[in-house]
Coordinates of C-alpha atoms in Angstrom, one line a residue:
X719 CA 0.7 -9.0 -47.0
X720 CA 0.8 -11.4 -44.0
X721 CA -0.6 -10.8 -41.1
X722 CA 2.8 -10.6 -39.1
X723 CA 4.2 -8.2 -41.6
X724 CA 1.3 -6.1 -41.2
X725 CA 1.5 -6.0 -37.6
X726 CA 4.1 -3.0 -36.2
X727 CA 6.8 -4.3 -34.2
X728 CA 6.8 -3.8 -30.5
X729 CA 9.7 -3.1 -28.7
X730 CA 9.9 -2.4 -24.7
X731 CA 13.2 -2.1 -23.3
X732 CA 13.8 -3.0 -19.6
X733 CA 13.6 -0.4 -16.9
X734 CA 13.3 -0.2 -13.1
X735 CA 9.4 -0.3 -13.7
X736 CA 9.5 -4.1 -14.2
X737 CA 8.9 -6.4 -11.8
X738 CA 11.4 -9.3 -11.6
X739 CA 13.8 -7.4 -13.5
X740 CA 16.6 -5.5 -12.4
X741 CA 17.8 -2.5 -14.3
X742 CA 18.3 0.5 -11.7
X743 CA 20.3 2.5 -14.7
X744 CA 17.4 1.9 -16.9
X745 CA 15.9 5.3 -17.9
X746 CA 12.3 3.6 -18.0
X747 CA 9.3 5.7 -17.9
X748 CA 10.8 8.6 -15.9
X749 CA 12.4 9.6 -19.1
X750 CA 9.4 11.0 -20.4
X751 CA 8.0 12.1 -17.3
X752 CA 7.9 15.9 -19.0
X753 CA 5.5 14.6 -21.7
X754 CA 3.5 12.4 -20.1
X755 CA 2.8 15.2 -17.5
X756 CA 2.0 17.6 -20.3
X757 CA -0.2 15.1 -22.0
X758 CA -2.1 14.3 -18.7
X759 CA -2.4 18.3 -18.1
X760 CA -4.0 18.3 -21.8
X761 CA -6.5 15.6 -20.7
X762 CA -7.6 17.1 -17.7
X763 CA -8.3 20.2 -19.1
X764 CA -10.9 19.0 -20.8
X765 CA -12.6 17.7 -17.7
X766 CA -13.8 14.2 -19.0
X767 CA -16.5 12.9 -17.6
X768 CA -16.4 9.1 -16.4
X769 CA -20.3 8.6 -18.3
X770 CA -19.7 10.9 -21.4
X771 CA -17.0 8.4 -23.3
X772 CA -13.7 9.0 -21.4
X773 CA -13.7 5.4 -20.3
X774 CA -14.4 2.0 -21.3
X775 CA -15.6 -0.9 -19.0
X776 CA -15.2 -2.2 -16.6
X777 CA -12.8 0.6 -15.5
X778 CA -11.6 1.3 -11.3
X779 CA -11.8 4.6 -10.4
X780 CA -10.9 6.1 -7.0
X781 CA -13.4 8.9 -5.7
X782 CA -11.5 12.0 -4.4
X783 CA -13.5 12.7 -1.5
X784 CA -13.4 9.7 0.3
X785 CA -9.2 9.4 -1.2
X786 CA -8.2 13.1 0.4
X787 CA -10.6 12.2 3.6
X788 CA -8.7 8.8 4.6
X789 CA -5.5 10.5 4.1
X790 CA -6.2 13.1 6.4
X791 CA -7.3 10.5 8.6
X792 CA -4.9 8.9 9.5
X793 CA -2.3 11.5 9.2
X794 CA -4.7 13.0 12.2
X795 CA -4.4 9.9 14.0
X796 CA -0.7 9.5 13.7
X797 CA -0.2 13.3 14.8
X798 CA -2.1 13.2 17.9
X799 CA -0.4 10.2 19.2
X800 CA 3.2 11.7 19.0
X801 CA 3.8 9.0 15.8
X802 CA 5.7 9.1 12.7
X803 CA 4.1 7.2 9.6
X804 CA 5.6 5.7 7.2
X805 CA 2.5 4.1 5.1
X806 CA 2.8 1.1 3.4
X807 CA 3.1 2.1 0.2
X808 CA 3.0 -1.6 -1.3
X809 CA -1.1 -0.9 -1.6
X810 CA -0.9 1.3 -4.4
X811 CA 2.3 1.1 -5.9
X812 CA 1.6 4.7 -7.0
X813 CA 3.7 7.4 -6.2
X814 CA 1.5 10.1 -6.8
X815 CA -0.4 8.9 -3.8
X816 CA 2.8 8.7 -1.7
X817 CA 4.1 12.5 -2.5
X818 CA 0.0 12.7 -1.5
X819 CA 0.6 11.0 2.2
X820 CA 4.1 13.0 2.3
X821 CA 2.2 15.8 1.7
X822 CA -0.4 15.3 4.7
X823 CA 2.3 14.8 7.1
X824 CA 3.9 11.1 6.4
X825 CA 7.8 11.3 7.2
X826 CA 8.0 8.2 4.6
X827 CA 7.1 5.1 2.8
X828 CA 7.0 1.5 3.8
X829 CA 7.9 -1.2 0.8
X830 CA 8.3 -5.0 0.5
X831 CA 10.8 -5.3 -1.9
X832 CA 13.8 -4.4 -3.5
X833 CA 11.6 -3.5 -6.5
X834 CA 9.3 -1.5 -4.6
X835 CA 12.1 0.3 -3.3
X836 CA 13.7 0.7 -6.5
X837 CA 10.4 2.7 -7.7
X838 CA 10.2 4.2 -4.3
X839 CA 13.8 6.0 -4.6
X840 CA 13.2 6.6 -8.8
X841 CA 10.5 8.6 -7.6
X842 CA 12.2 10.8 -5.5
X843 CA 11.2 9.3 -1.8
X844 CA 13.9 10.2 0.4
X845 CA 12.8 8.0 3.6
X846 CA 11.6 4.6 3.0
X847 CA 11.6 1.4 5.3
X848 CA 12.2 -2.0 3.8
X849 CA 9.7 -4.3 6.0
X850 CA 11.5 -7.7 5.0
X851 CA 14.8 -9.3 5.3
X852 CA 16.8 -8.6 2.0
X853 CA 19.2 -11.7 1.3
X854 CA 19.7 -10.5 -2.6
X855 CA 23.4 -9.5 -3.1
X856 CA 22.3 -8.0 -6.5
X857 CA 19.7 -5.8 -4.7
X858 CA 21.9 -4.9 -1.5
X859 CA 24.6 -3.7 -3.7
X860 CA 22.8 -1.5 -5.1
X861 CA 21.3 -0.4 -1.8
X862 CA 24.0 0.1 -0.2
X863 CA 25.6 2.0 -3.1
X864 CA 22.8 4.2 -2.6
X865 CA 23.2 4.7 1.2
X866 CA 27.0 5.6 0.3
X867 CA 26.1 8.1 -2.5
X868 CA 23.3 9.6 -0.9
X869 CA 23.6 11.1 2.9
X870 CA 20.0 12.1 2.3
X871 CA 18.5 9.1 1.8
X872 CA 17.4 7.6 5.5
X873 CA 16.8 3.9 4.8
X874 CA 16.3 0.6 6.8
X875 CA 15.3 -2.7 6.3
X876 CA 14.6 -5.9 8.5
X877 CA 17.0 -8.5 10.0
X878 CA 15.8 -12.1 11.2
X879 CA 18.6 -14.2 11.0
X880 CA 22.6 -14.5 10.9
X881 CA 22.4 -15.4 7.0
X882 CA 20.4 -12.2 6.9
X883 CA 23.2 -10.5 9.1
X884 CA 26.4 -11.8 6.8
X885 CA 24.9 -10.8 3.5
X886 CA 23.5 -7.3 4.7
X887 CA 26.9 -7.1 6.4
X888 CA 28.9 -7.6 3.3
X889 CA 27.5 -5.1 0.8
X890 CA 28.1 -2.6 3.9
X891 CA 31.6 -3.5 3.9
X892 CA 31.8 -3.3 0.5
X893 CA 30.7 0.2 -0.1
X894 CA 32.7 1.9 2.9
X895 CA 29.4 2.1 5.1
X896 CA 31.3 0.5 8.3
X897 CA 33.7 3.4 8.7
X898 CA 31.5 6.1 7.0
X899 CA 29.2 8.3 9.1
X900 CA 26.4 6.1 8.9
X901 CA 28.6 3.5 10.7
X902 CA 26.8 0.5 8.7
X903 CA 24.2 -0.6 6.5
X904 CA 20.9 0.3 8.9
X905 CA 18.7 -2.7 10.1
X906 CA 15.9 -3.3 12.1
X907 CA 15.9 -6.6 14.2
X908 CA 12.3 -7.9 13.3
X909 CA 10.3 -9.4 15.9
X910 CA 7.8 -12.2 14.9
X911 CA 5.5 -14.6 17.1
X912 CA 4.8 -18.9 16.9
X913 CA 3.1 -19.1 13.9
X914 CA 3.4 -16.0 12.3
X915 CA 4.9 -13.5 9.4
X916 CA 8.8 -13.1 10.1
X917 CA 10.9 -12.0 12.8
X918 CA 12.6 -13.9 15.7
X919 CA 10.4 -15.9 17.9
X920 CA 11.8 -15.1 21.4
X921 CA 13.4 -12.8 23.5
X922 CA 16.8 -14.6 23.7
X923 CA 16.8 -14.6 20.0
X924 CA 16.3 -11.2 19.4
X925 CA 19.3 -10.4 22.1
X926 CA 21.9 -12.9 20.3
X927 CA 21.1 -11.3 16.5
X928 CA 21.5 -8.1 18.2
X929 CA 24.6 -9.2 19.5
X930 CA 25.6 -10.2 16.7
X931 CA 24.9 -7.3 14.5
X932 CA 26.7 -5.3 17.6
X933 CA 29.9 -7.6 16.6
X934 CA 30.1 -7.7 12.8
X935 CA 31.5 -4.8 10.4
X936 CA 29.4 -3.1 7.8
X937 CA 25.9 -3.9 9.6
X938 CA 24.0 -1.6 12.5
X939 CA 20.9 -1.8 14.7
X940 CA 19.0 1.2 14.2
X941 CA 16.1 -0.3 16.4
X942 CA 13.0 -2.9 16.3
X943 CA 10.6 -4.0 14.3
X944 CA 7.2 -5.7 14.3
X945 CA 3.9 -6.4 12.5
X946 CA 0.9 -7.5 14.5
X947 CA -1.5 -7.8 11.6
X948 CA -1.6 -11.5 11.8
X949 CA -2.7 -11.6 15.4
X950 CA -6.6 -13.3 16.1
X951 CA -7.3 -9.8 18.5
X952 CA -7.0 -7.1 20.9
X953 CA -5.6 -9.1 23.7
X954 CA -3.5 -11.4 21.4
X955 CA -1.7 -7.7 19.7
X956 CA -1.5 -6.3 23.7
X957 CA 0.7 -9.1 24.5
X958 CA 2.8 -9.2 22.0
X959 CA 3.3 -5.7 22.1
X960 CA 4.0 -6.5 25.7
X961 CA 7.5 -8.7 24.4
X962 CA 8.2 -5.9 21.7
X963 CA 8.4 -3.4 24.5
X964 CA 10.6 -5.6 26.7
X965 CA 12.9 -6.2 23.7
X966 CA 13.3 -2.9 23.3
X967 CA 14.2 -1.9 27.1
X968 CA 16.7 -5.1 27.2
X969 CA 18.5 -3.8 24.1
X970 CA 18.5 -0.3 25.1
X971 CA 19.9 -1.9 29.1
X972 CA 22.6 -3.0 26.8
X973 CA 23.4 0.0 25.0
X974 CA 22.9 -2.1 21.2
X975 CA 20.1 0.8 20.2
X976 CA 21.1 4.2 19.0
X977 CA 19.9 7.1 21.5
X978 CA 17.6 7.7 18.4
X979 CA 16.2 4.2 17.8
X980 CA 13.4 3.0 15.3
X981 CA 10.2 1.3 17.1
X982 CA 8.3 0.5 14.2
X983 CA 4.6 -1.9 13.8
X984 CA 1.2 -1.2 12.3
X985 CA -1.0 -2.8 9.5
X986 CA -4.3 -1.5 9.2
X987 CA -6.4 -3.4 11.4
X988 CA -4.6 -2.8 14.9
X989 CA -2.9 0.7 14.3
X990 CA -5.0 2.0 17.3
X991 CA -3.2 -0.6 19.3
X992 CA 0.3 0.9 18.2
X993 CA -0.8 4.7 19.2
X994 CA -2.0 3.0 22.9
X995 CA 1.1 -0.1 23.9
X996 CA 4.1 1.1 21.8
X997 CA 3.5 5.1 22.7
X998 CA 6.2 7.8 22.9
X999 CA 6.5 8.4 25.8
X1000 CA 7.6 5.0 26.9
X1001 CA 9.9 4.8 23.7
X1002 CA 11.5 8.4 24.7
X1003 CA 11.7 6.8 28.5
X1004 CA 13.8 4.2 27.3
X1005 CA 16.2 6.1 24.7
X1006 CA 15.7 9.9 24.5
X1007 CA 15.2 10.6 21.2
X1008 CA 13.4 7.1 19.9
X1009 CA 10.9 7.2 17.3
X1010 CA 7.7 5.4 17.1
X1011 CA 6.8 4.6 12.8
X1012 CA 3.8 3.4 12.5
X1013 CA 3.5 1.6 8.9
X1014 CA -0.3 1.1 7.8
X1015 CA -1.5 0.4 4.4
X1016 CA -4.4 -0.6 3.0
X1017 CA -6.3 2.6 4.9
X1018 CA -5.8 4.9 2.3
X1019 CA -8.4 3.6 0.0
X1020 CA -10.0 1.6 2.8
X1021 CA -12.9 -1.0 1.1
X1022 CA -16.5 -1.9 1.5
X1023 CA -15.6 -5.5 2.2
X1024 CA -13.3 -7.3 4.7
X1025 CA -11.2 -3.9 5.9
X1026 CA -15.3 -2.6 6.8
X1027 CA -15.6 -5.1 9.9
X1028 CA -11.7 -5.2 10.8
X1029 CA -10.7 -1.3 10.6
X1030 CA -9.5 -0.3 14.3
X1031 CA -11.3 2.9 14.3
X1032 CA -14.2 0.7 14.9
X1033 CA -13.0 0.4 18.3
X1034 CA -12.2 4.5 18.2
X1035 CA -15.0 5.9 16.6
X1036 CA -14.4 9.5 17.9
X1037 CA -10.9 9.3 16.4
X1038 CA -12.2 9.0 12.7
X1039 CA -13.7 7.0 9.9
X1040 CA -13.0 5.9 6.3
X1041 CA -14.6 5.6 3.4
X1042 CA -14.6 3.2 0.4
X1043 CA -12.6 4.9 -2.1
X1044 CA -12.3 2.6 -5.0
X1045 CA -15.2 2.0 -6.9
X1046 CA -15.0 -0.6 -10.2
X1047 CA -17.7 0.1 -12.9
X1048 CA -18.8 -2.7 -15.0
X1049 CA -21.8 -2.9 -17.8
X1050 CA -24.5 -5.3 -17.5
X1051 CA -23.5 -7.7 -20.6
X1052 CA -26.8 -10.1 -20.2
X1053 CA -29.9 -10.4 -18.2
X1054 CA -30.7 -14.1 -19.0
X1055 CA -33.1 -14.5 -16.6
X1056 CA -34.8 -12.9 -13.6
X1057 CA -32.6 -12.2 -10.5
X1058 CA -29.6 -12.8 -12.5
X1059 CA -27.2 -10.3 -14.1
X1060 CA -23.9 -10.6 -16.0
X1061 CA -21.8 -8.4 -15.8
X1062 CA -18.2 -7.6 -17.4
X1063 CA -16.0 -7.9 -14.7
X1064 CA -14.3 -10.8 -13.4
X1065 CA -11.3 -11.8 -11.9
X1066 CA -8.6 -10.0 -13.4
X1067 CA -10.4 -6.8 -13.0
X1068 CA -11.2 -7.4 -9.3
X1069 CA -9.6 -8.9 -5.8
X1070 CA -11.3 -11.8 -4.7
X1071 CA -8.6 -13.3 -2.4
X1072 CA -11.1 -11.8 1.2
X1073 CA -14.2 -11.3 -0.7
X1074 CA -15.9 -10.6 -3.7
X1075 CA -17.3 -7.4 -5.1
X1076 CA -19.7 -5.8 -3.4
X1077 CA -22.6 -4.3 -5.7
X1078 CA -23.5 -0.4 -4.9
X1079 CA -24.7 1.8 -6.9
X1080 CA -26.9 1.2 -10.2
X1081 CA -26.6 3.6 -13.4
X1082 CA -29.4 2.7 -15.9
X1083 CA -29.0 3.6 -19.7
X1084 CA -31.2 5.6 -21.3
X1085 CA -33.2 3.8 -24.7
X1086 CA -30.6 4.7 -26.9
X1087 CA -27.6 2.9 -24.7
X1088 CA -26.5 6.7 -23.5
X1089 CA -25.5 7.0 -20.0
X1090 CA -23.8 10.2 -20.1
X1091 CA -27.5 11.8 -18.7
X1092 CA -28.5 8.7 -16.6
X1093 CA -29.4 9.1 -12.6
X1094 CA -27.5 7.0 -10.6
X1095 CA -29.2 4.8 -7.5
X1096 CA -28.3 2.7 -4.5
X1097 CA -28.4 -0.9 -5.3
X1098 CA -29.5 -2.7 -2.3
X1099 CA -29.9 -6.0 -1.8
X1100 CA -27.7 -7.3 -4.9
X1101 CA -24.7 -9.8 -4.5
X1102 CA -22.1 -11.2 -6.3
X1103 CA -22.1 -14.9 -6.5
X1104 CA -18.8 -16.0 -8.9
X1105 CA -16.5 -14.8 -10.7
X1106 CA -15.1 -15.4 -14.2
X1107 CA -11.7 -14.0 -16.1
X1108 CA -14.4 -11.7 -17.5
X1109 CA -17.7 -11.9 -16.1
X1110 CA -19.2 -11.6 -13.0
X1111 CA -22.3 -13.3 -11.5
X1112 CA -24.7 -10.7 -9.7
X1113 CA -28.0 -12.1 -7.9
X1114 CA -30.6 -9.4 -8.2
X1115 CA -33.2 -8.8 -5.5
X1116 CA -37.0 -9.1 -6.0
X1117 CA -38.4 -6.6 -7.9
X1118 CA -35.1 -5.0 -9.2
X1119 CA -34.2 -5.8 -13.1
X1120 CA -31.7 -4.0 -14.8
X1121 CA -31.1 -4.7 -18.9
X1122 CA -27.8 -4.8 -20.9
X1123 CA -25.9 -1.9 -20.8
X1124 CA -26.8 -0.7 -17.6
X1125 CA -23.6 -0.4 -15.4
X1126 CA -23.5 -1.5 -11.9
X1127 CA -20.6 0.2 -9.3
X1128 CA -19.1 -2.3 -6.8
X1129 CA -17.2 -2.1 -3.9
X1130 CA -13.8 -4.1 -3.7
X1131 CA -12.4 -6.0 -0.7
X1132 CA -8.6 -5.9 0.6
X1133 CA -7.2 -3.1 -1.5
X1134 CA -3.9 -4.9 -1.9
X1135 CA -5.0 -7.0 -4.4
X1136 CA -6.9 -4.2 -5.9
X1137 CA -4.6 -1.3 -7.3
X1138 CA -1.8 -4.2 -9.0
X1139 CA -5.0 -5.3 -12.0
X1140 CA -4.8 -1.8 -12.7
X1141 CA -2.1 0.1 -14.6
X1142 CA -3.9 3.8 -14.7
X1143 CA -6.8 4.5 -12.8
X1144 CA -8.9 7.4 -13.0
X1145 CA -10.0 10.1 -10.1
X1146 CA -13.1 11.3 -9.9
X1147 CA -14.8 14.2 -8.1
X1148 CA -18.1 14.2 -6.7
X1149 CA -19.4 15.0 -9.8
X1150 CA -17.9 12.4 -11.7
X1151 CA -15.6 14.8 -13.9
X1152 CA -12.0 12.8 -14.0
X1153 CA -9.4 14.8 -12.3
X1154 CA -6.9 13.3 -12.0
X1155 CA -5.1 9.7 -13.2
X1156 CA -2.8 7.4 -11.1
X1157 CA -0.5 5.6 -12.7
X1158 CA 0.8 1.9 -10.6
X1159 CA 3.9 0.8 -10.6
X1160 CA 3.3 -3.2 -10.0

């Protein structure tokens, strides 16, 4: 028998899981949602311990503890300034950590992309925010088909340009949305700065696109937009929140903002910025009943790399904290020679786009290779130097050797290019017993 007889025949059909295709009618995964839930349930039962065979390496696990503290975190922080959240939901791509966030308090999700959003409303999200310009007439179709056959679903993307205008503007027309109750497909006019992400450069910009979403069918301003994450500091994010506020009281002057108007910003690293320039009260002096979103990310796992130096509790100490929640365990594959380890992880197993792994924690195997009874220790000192597909380089400290099949814990940096190398990724109590599993949607 051949080889290719021998081998069964695998057979995926297309569903709104896959990225780059679209097929919203799909049944996909969700079909079998029942099973796999039971299955899961089955799993967990047994209370499988990440060291006693439950998992192979290297293997990402998130820690619960530090998981349920950064949610509560910033759900604290939103709440005590007076702002809605909408978290960012492109980090994990897992909707059992949004219907987590929702749970804590969040009044939504923000995606990136039509396919995000297409998982996002699969899952049962009912308020999401778009935070790009959509210009796909396959995707706004569809969204706007939503918008027409859903009154409960409160959606809204970004607006930059007139091109963005006339193709958001005609799947509105097309599905009745200009003389329904929503009065037009819902945008946000996105406001940018020289040299950054999206969004219209200057003030008389941002008044002549909302002029012109004021004058064309299908489309409507349901407020303004912004992302300061690309800003060098403080001062840099004060003064363009500074232009973001004055856009807002000019189009308001006007009367081209809904009494209930969308002010919307916040990545990770400034969101203490949004809670002290872009407050309430000065939104709710301007239109009565405006809402301030804010949209952050990359907290909910937080890292032990780059998001360590630029989180802005740093500057707000008394406000909160978080905690690395991702951990990625690899085994020691070699010990060549002294103050060298290598390990199996490389770089499909770990982000290295704002800093490599960070070594933490050191689980030594017993004589036999067992590790199910092994004490686990700090590593200090340790480094990681390069990274391979599969293996990673870890310089050792003086007087620390470690043999193979040892495993070594690391830290990741920027969670964003963390979750999408996983498809299922294991949650672990403080005692290392797997409760849960989250399942990514990249």
């Amino acid at each position: 028998m051949s080889a290719a007889a021998a081998a069964p025949e695998v057979v995926v059909a297309p569903s709104w899981r896959d990225k780059g295709i679209w097929a919203p009618a799909a049944p996909g995964p969700a079909s079998a949602a029942g099973e796999e839930r039971e299955a899961l349930a089955g799993y967990l039962a047994e209370r499988p311990s990440l060291f006693g065979g439950s998992c192979s390496w290297p293997v990402m696990v998130l820690r619960e503890d530090a998981l349920e503290h950064n949610i509560r975190a910033l759900a604290a922080f939103a709440t005590r300034h007076g702002l809605l959240f909408a978290p960012h939901g492109k980090t994990t791509m897992a909707p059992q950590l949004w219907r987590r966030q929702i749970d804590a308090g969040a009044w939504g999700i923000t995606v990136a992309t039509p396919a995000q959003l297409l998982v996002a409303r699969r899952s049962g999200v009912a308020r999401v925010i778009l935070a790009n310009e959509v210009l796909d007439g396959t995707a706004l179709d569809w969204i706007a088909a939503e918008l027409a056959a859903d009154p409960a679903f409160e959606f809204a993307c970004f607006v930059d340009s007139a091109a963005g205008v006339r193709a958001i503007a005609a799947a509105g027309e097309k599905h009745g949305l200009a003389s329904g109750a929503r009065g037009g497909f819902p945008v946000l006019l996105d406001v940018g700065f020289p040299g950054g992400r999206t969004g219209v450069r200057s003030h008389a910009e941002a008044r002549a696109l909302a002029d012109l979403v004021s004058a064309t069918p299908g489309i409507r301003l349901l407020g303004v937009s912004s992302y300061e994450g690309g800003l060098p500091g403080v001062e840099a994010v004060r003064g363009y929140f500074a232009g973001v506020r004055a856009i807002v009281e000019e189009l308001a002057a006007a009367e081209l903002l809904p009494p209930d108007a969308i002010v919307t910003a916040g990545g990770s690293a400034y969101f203490d910025q949004v809670g002290t320039e872009l407050t309430v009260e000065w939104a709710r002096s301007v239109l009565p009943d405006a809402r301030v979103i804010l949209r952050s990310g990359a907290y909910i796992s937080h890292d032990d790399g780059v998001y360590v130096g630029k989180t802005a509790f740093n500057r707000i100490p008394a406000e909160g904290s978080l905690n690395g929640a991702l951990q990625l365990w690899a085994q020691v594959l070699s010990a060549p020679e002294a103050g060298l380890a290598l390990v199996g992880m490389g770089k499909r197993d770990a982000p290295i786009d704002s800093g490599l792994p960070v070594p933490l924690l050191l689980r030594r195997a017993d004589a036999a290779g067992d590790l199910s009874s092994a004490r686990t220790e700090v590593l200090e000192g340790a480094n990681v130097t390069t990274l391979d597909d599969h293996h990673g380089y870890v310089a050792l400290p003086d007087g620390v050797t470690v043999v193979p099949g040892d495993l070594i814990a690391f830290g990741i940096s920027h969670p964003c290019t963390a979750f999408d190398r996983w498809s299922n990724i294991p949650v672990v109590d403080a005692d290392d017993t797997i409760v849960d599993v989250v399942r990514t949607y990249f």
